[in-house]
CSV table of C-alpha atoms and ligand atoms in Angstrom, one decimal:
chain,number,residue,atom,x,y,z
J,1,UNK,CA,-10.0,-3.5,-35.2
J,2,UNK,CA,-11.2,0.1,-35.5
J,3,UNK,CA,-8.3,2.6,-35.9
J,4,UNK,CA,-9.2,5.7,-34.0
J,5,UNK,CA,-8.2,9.0,-35.5
J,6,UNK,CA,-6.1,11.2,-33.3
J,7,UNK,CA,-5.4,14.7,-34.6
J,8,UNK,CA,-4.3,14.8,-38.3
J,9,UNK,CA,-3.3,11.3,-39.4
J,10,UNK,CA,-4.5,7.8,-38.7
J,11,UNK,CA,-2.7,6.4,-35.7
J,12,UNK,CA,-1.9,2.7,-35.3
J,13,UNK,CA,-1.6,1.5,-31.7
J,14,UNK,CA,1.6,-0.4,-31.1
J,15,UNK,CA,1.0,-3.5,-28.9
J,16,UNK,CA,4.8,-3.7,-28.3
J,17,UNK,CA,4.6,-0.3,-26.5
J,18,UNK,CA,1.6,-1.3,-24.4
J,19,UNK,CA,-0.6,1.3,-26.2
J,20,UNK,CA,-4.0,0.7,-24.6
J,21,UNK,CA,-5.4,4.2,-24.4
J,22,UNK,CA,-8.2,5.5,-22.2
J,23,UNK,CA,-10.6,7.8,-24.0
J,24,UNK,CA,-13.2,8.7,-21.4
J,25,UNK,CA,-12.7,12.3,-20.1
J,26,UNK,CA,-14.8,11.6,-17.0
J,27,UNK,CA,-12.5,8.7,-16.1
J,28,UNK,CA,-9.4,10.9,-16.5
J,29,UNK,CA,-11.0,13.4,-14.2
J,30,UNK,CA,-11.8,10.7,-11.7
J,31,UNK,CA,-8.2,9.3,-11.8
J,32,UNK,CA,-6.8,12.8,-11.2
J,33,UNK,CA,-9.2,13.2,-8.3
J,34,UNK,CA,-8.2,9.9,-6.8
J,35,UNK,CA,-4.5,10.7,-7.2
J,36,UNK,CA,-5.1,13.7,-4.9
J,37,UNK,CA,-2.9,16.1,-6.9
J,38,UNK,CA,-3.9,19.8,-6.9
J,39,UNK,CA,-3.0,23.2,-8.2
J,40,UNK,CA,0.2,23.5,-6.2
J,41,UNK,CA,1.6,20.2,-7.5
J,42,UNK,CA,4.0,19.2,-10.1
J,43,UNK,CA,3.4,16.0,-11.9
J,44,UNK,CA,5.4,13.5,-14.0
J,45,UNK,CA,3.3,11.5,-16.4
J,46,UNK,CA,4.8,8.5,-18.1
J,47,UNK,CA,3.3,7.6,-21.5
J,48,UNK,CA,0.9,10.4,-22.3
J,49,UNK,CA,-0.4,8.5,-25.4
J,50,UNK,CA,-2.9,10.8,-27.1
J,51,UNK,CA,-2.8,13.3,-24.2
J,52,UNK,CA,-6.2,12.7,-22.4
J,53,UNK,CA,-4.7,12.3,-19.0
J,54,UNK,CA,-2.2,15.0,-19.7
J,55,UNK,CA,-4.9,17.6,-20.4
J,56,UNK,CA,-6.7,16.7,-17.2
J,57,UNK,CA,-3.5,17.0,-15.2
J,58,UNK,CA,-2.6,20.3,-16.9
J,59,UNK,CA,-5.9,21.8,-16.0
J,60,UNK,CA,-5.6,20.8,-12.3
J,61,UNK,CA,-1.9,21.0,-11.5
J,62,UNK,CA,0.9,23.6,-11.5
J,63,UNK,CA,3.2,21.8,-13.9
J,64,UNK,CA,3.4,18.6,-15.9
J,65,UNK,CA,6.3,16.8,-17.5
J,66,UNK,CA,5.1,14.0,-19.8
J,67,UNK,CA,7.5,11.5,-21.2
J,68,UNK,CA,6.5,9.6,-24.4
J,69,UNK,CA,8.7,7.1,-26.2
J,70,UNK,CA,6.7,6.9,-29.5
J,71,UNK,CA,7.7,9.7,-31.8
J,72,UNK,CA,4.6,9.1,-34.0
J,73,UNK,CA,2.5,10.4,-31.0
J,74,UNK,CA,4.4,13.6,-30.7
J,75,UNK,CA,2.6,15.6,-33.5
J,76,UNK,CA,-0.7,14.3,-32.1
J,77,UNK,CA,0.3,15.3,-28.6
J,78,UNK,CA,1.5,18.8,-29.7
J,79,UNK,CA,-2.0,19.4,-31.2
J,80,UNK,CA,-3.8,18.0,-28.2
J,81,UNK,CA,-1.7,20.0,-25.7
J,82,UNK,CA,-1.4,23.3,-27.7
J,83,UNK,CA,-3.4,25.2,-25.0
J,84,UNK,CA,-1.6,23.5,-22.1
J,85,UNK,CA,1.2,26.0,-21.4
J,86,UNK,CA,2.3,24.2,-18.2
J,87,UNK,CA,3.1,20.9,-19.9
J,88,UNK,CA,6.6,20.0,-21.0
J,89,UNK,CA,6.6,17.1,-23.5
J,90,UNK,CA,9.7,15.0,-23.5
J,91,UNK,CA,10.5,12.4,-26.1
J,92,UNK,CA,12.3,9.3,-24.8
J,93,UNK,CA,12.3,6.0,-23.0
J,94,UNK,CA,11.5,6.6,-19.3
J,95,UNK,CA,13.9,3.8,-18.4
J,96,UNK,CA,16.8,5.5,-20.2
J,97,UNK,CA,16.3,9.1,-19.5
J,98,UNK,CA,18.1,10.8,-16.7
J,99,UNK,CA,15.0,11.2,-14.5
J,100,UNK,CA,16.6,13.0,-11.5
J,101,UNK,CA,18.0,15.6,-13.9
J,102,UNK,CA,14.8,15.9,-15.9
J,103,UNK,CA,12.6,16.3,-12.8
J,104,UNK,CA,14.9,18.5,-10.8
J,105,UNK,CA,13.2,21.8,-11.9
J,106,UNK,CA,9.9,20.5,-10.6
J,107,UNK,CA,11.1,20.2,-7.0
J,108,UNK,CA,9.1,17.6,-5.1
J,109,UNK,CA,6.7,15.9,-7.6
J,110,UNK,CA,3.9,13.4,-8.0
J,111,UNK,CA,3.7,10.6,-10.6
J,112,UNK,CA,0.3,10.0,-12.3
J,113,UNK,CA,0.1,7.7,-15.3
J,114,UNK,CA,-1.6,5.0,-17.2
J,115,UNK,CA,1.6,3.0,-17.8
J,116,UNK,CA,2.3,0.3,-20.4
J,117,UNK,CA,2.0,-2.9,-18.5
J,118,UNK,CA,5.3,-4.4,-19.8
J,119,UNK,CA,7.1,-1.6,-18.0
J,120,UNK,CA,5.5,-2.1,-14.5
J,121,UNK,CA,8.2,-4.1,-12.7
J,122,UNK,CA,11.2,-2.3,-14.1
J,123,UNK,CA,9.6,1.1,-13.6
J,124,UNK,CA,8.4,0.4,-10.1
J,125,UNK,CA,11.9,-0.9,-9.1
J,126,UNK,CA,13.5,2.2,-10.6
J,127,UNK,CA,11.1,4.5,-8.7
J,128,UNK,CA,11.2,2.6,-5.4
J,129,UNK,CA,15.0,2.6,-5.3
J,130,UNK,CA,15.5,6.2,-6.5
J,131,UNK,CA,16.0,9.1,-4.1
J,132,UNK,CA,14.1,11.6,-6.2
J,133,UNK,CA,11.6,13.7,-4.1
J,134,UNK,CA,8.5,11.7,-5.2
J,135,UNK,CA,5.5,12.7,-3.1
J,136,UNK,CA,3.1,10.0,-4.5
J,137,UNK,CA,2.8,7.5,-7.2
J,138,UNK,CA,-0.6,6.9,-8.8
J,139,UNK,CA,-0.6,4.3,-11.6
J,140,UNK,CA,-3.0,2.4,-13.8
J,141,UNK,CA,-1.6,-1.1,-13.9
J,142,UNK,CA,-2.6,-4.6,-14.6
J,143,UNK,CA,-4.9,-5.7,-11.7
J,144,UNK,CA,-2.5,-8.5,-10.7
J,145,UNK,CA,0.4,-6.0,-10.4
J,146,UNK,CA,-1.8,-3.8,-8.2
J,147,UNK,CA,-2.4,-6.7,-6.0
J,148,UNK,CA,1.3,-7.4,-5.7
J,149,UNK,CA,1.8,-3.9,-4.5
J,150,UNK,CA,-0.8,-4.1,-1.7
J,151,UNK,CA,-0.4,-7.8,-0.8
J,152,UNK,CA,0.0,-8.7,2.9
J,153,UNK,CA,2.2,-11.5,4.3
J,154,UNK,CA,1.0,-14.9,3.2
J,155,UNK,CA,-1.2,-13.5,0.5
J,156,UNK,CA,-0.7,-14.4,-3.2
J,157,UNK,CA,1.6,-12.0,-4.8
J,158,UNK,CA,3.4,-10.9,-1.6
J,159,UNK,CA,7.0,-10.3,-2.5
J,160,UNK,CA,9.7,-7.7,-2.9
J,161,UNK,CA,7.5,-5.3,-4.8
J,162,UNK,CA,5.0,-5.3,-1.8
J,163,UNK,CA,7.9,-4.8,0.7
J,164,UNK,CA,9.5,-2.0,-1.2
J,165,UNK,CA,6.1,-0.3,-2.0
J,166,UNK,CA,4.8,-0.6,1.6
J,167,UNK,CA,8.0,0.5,3.2
J,168,UNK,CA,8.2,3.8,1.4
J,169,UNK,CA,4.6,4.3,0.4
J,170,UNK,CA,1.1,3.5,1.6
J,171,UNK,CA,-0.4,1.8,-1.6
J,172,UNK,CA,-4.1,1.4,-2.0
J,173,UNK,CA,-6.2,0.1,-4.9
J,174,UNK,CA,-8.6,2.9,-5.5
J,175,UNK,CA,-10.5,1.7,-8.6
J,176,UNK,CA,-10.9,-1.4,-10.7
J,177,UNK,CA,-11.1,-0.6,-14.4
J,178,UNK,CA,-12.5,-3.1,-16.8
J,179,UNK,CA,-10.6,-3.9,-20.1
J,180,UNK,CA,-13.5,-2.4,-22.1
J,181,UNK,CA,-12.6,1.1,-21.0
J,182,UNK,CA,-9.4,0.9,-23.1
J,183,UNK,CA,-8.8,1.2,-26.8
J,184,UNK,CA,-7.8,-1.4,-27.8
J,185,UNK,CA,-8.9,-3.4,-24.8
J,186,UNK,CA,-6.1,-5.3,-23.1
J,187,UNK,CA,-6.5,-9.0,-22.3
J,188,UNK,CA,-6.4,-8.3,-18.6
J,189,UNK,CA,-8.4,-6.1,-16.2
J,190,UNK,CA,-6.7,-3.1,-14.6
J,191,UNK,CA,-6.6,-1.2,-11.4
J,192,UNK,CA,-5.6,2.3,-10.3
J,193,UNK,CA,-3.3,2.2,-7.4
J,194,UNK,CA,-2.5,5.4,-5.4
J,195,UNK,CA,0.6,5.4,-3.2
J,196,UNK,CA,1.2,8.5,-1.0
J,197,UNK,CA,4.8,8.6,0.2
J,198,UNK,CA,5.1,7.9,3.9
J,199,UNK,CA,6.7,10.5,6.1
J,200,UNK,CA,8.7,7.8,7.6
J,201,UNK,CA,8.7,4.0,7.1
J,202,UNK,CA,6.2,2.0,9.2
J,203,UNK,CA,9.0,0.1,10.9
J,204,UNK,CA,12.2,1.1,12.7
J,205,UNK,CA,15.2,-0.1,10.6
J,206,UNK,CA,18.8,0.4,11.6
J,207,UNK,CA,20.3,-0.6,8.3
J,208,UNK,CA,18.0,-0.2,5.3
J,209,UNK,CA,20.3,-2.1,2.8
J,210,UNK,CA,20.3,-5.1,5.3
J,211,UNK,CA,16.5,-4.9,5.7
J,212,UNK,CA,16.0,-5.3,2.0
J,213,UNK,CA,18.6,-8.1,1.8
J,214,UNK,CA,16.8,-9.9,4.5
J,215,UNK,CA,13.5,-9.5,2.7
J,216,UNK,CA,15.0,-10.6,-0.6
J,217,UNK,CA,16.4,-13.7,1.2
J,218,UNK,CA,12.8,-14.5,2.4
J,219,UNK,CA,11.5,-14.6,-1.2
J,220,UNK,CA,14.6,-16.2,-2.7
J,221,UNK,CA,13.3,-19.7,-2.4
J,222,UNK,CA,9.6,-19.5,-1.6
J,223,UNK,CA,9.0,-23.0,-0.5
J,224,UNK,CA,11.9,-23.0,1.9
J,225,UNK,CA,11.9,-21.9,5.5
J,226,UNK,CA,13.3,-18.5,6.5
J,227,UNK,CA,16.0,-20.4,8.4
J,228,UNK,CA,17.1,-22.1,5.2
J,229,UNK,CA,16.9,-18.9,3.3
J,230,UNK,CA,19.0,-17.1,5.8
J,231,UNK,CA,21.6,-19.9,5.7
J,232,UNK,CA,21.7,-19.8,1.9
J,233,UNK,CA,21.7,-16.0,1.4
J,234,UNK,CA,23.9,-14.9,4.3
J,235,UNK,CA,26.2,-18.0,4.4
J,236,UNK,CA,25.7,-18.4,8.2
J,237,UNK,CA,25.4,-21.6,10.3
J,238,UNK,CA,22.1,-23.1,11.1
J,239,UNK,CA,22.8,-22.3,14.8
J,240,UNK,CA,23.1,-18.6,14.0
J,241,UNK,CA,20.0,-18.5,11.8
J,242,UNK,CA,18.0,-20.2,14.6
J,243,UNK,CA,19.3,-17.7,17.2
J,244,UNK,CA,18.4,-14.7,15.1
J,245,UNK,CA,14.9,-16.1,14.4
J,246,UNK,CA,14.3,-16.9,18.1
J,247,UNK,CA,15.5,-13.4,19.1
J,248,UNK,CA,12.7,-12.0,16.9
J,249,UNK,CA,10.1,-14.5,18.1
J,250,UNK,CA,9.8,-15.9,14.6
J,251,UNK,CA,8.7,-19.5,14.9
J,252,UNK,CA,10.9,-22.4,13.7
J,253,UNK,CA,9.8,-23.5,10.3
J,254,UNK,CA,8.2,-20.1,9.3
J,255,UNK,CA,8.4,-19.6,5.6
J,256,UNK,CA,9.8,-16.3,4.4
J,257,UNK,CA,6.7,-15.3,2.5
J,258,UNK,CA,4.6,-15.3,5.7
J,259,UNK,CA,6.9,-12.7,7.4
J,260,UNK,CA,5.8,-9.1,7.8
J,261,UNK,CA,7.8,-5.8,7.4
J,262,UNK,CA,8.0,-5.8,11.2
J,263,UNK,CA,9.6,-9.3,11.1
J,264,UNK,CA,12.1,-8.2,8.4
J,265,UNK,CA,12.9,-5.1,10.5
J,266,UNK,CA,13.4,-7.1,13.7
J,267,UNK,CA,15.6,-9.7,12.0
J,268,UNK,CA,17.8,-7.2,10.2
J,269,UNK,CA,18.1,-5.1,13.4
J,270,UNK,CA,19.1,-8.3,15.3
J,271,UNK,CA,21.6,-9.1,12.6
J,272,UNK,CA,23.4,-5.8,13.0
J,273,UNK,CA,24.5,-6.9,16.5
J,274,UNK,CA,26.9,-9.8,17.4
J,275,UNK,CA,25.3,-12.9,18.7
H,1,LIG,N1,-1.8,8.0,-21.1
H,1,LIG,C1,-2.4,7.4,-22.2
H,1,LIG,C2,-3.9,7.0,-21.9
H,1,LIG,O1,-4.2,6.9,-20.7
H,1,LIG,O2,-4.7,6.9,-22.8
H,1,LIG,C3,-1.7,6.3,-22.9
H,1,LIG,C4,-1.4,5.1,-22.0
H,1,LIG,S1,-0.7,3.7,-22.8
H,1,LIG,C5,-1.2,2.5,-21.7
H,1,LIG,C6,1.0,3.8,-22.4
H,1,LIG,C7,1.8,4.9,-23.1
H,1,LIG,O3,3.2,4.7,-22.7
H,1,LIG,C8,1.8,4.8,-24.7
H,1,LIG,O4,1.6,6.1,-25.2
H,1,LIG,C9,3.2,4.3,-25.0
H,1,LIG,O5,3.7,4.7,-26.3
H,1,LIG,C10,4.0,4.9,-23.9
H,1,LIG,N2,5.3,4.2,-23.6
H,1,LIG,C11,5.6,2.9,-23.8
H,1,LIG,N3,6.8,2.6,-23.3
H,1,LIG,C12,7.3,3.7,-22.9
H,1,LIG,C13,8.6,4.1,-22.3
H,1,LIG,N4,9.6,3.1,-22.2
H,1,LIG,N5,8.9,5.3,-22.0
H,1,LIG,C14,7.9,6.3,-22.2
H,1,LIG,N6,6.7,6.0,-22.7
H,1,LIG,C15,6.4,4.8,-23.0
């Protein structure tokens, strides 16, 4: 494999850190365009790598905080970003840093990144359960992960990631990116997903924690009916489970993975009242 030179020394990509870099400046510009960020915006970038996306963001946004875990990239990044006065480079693991504290000076902020794919689920869970003032999340991810974010009821990949992402955000796959655009190319194709934060969730929910518990119950045992999943997860009688489902016009025998956000909202709202 050819070892690209970045800055002074020779850099060796670490597969363990998901280091599949993009190198095409036109693609960085396109990704920043698609993310919709502009000159008033503050952006958090996770995994700046050799700094290609960071430079594009720096030129187009008010402020950028870029978090990189690989310390061998720091000298390369310092050279690449020496003219980018609005970039703050932070060395650390995004999952271990105190993100609310780190991003507090930004005010409301956007996230734009080509993330390492091993981090996708943990990072998305962290972002989707945090109360940081995130205005949008735009990520290059494995295509399959992108599909899990936008999946609709009954579609392959529909699960908690889709429910959380679609409750708080409006995710859309904006671009398919073939493996050959990366150095080194990953074994999978990629997609760029853009998720603007919703002003309010698309469904009326009385108890958010209960809504997510009901959704989690639906996916707990995928081959079982929602009725059986309710019984197992909430330790209620079959009679109660049946009554809640019928109150929400959910057919007997419906499997959890076919239920929509509206169904989870109706069910959790029904469950807040005594039968
Ligand atoms: N943004 C660059 C690009 O598009 O070419 C690099 C993207 S590369 C897919 C992912 C980057 O995330 C790498 O630079 C890697 O070192 C960094 N990274 C991996 N794990 C990380 C973590 N836990 N916290 C912060 N950065 C991480």
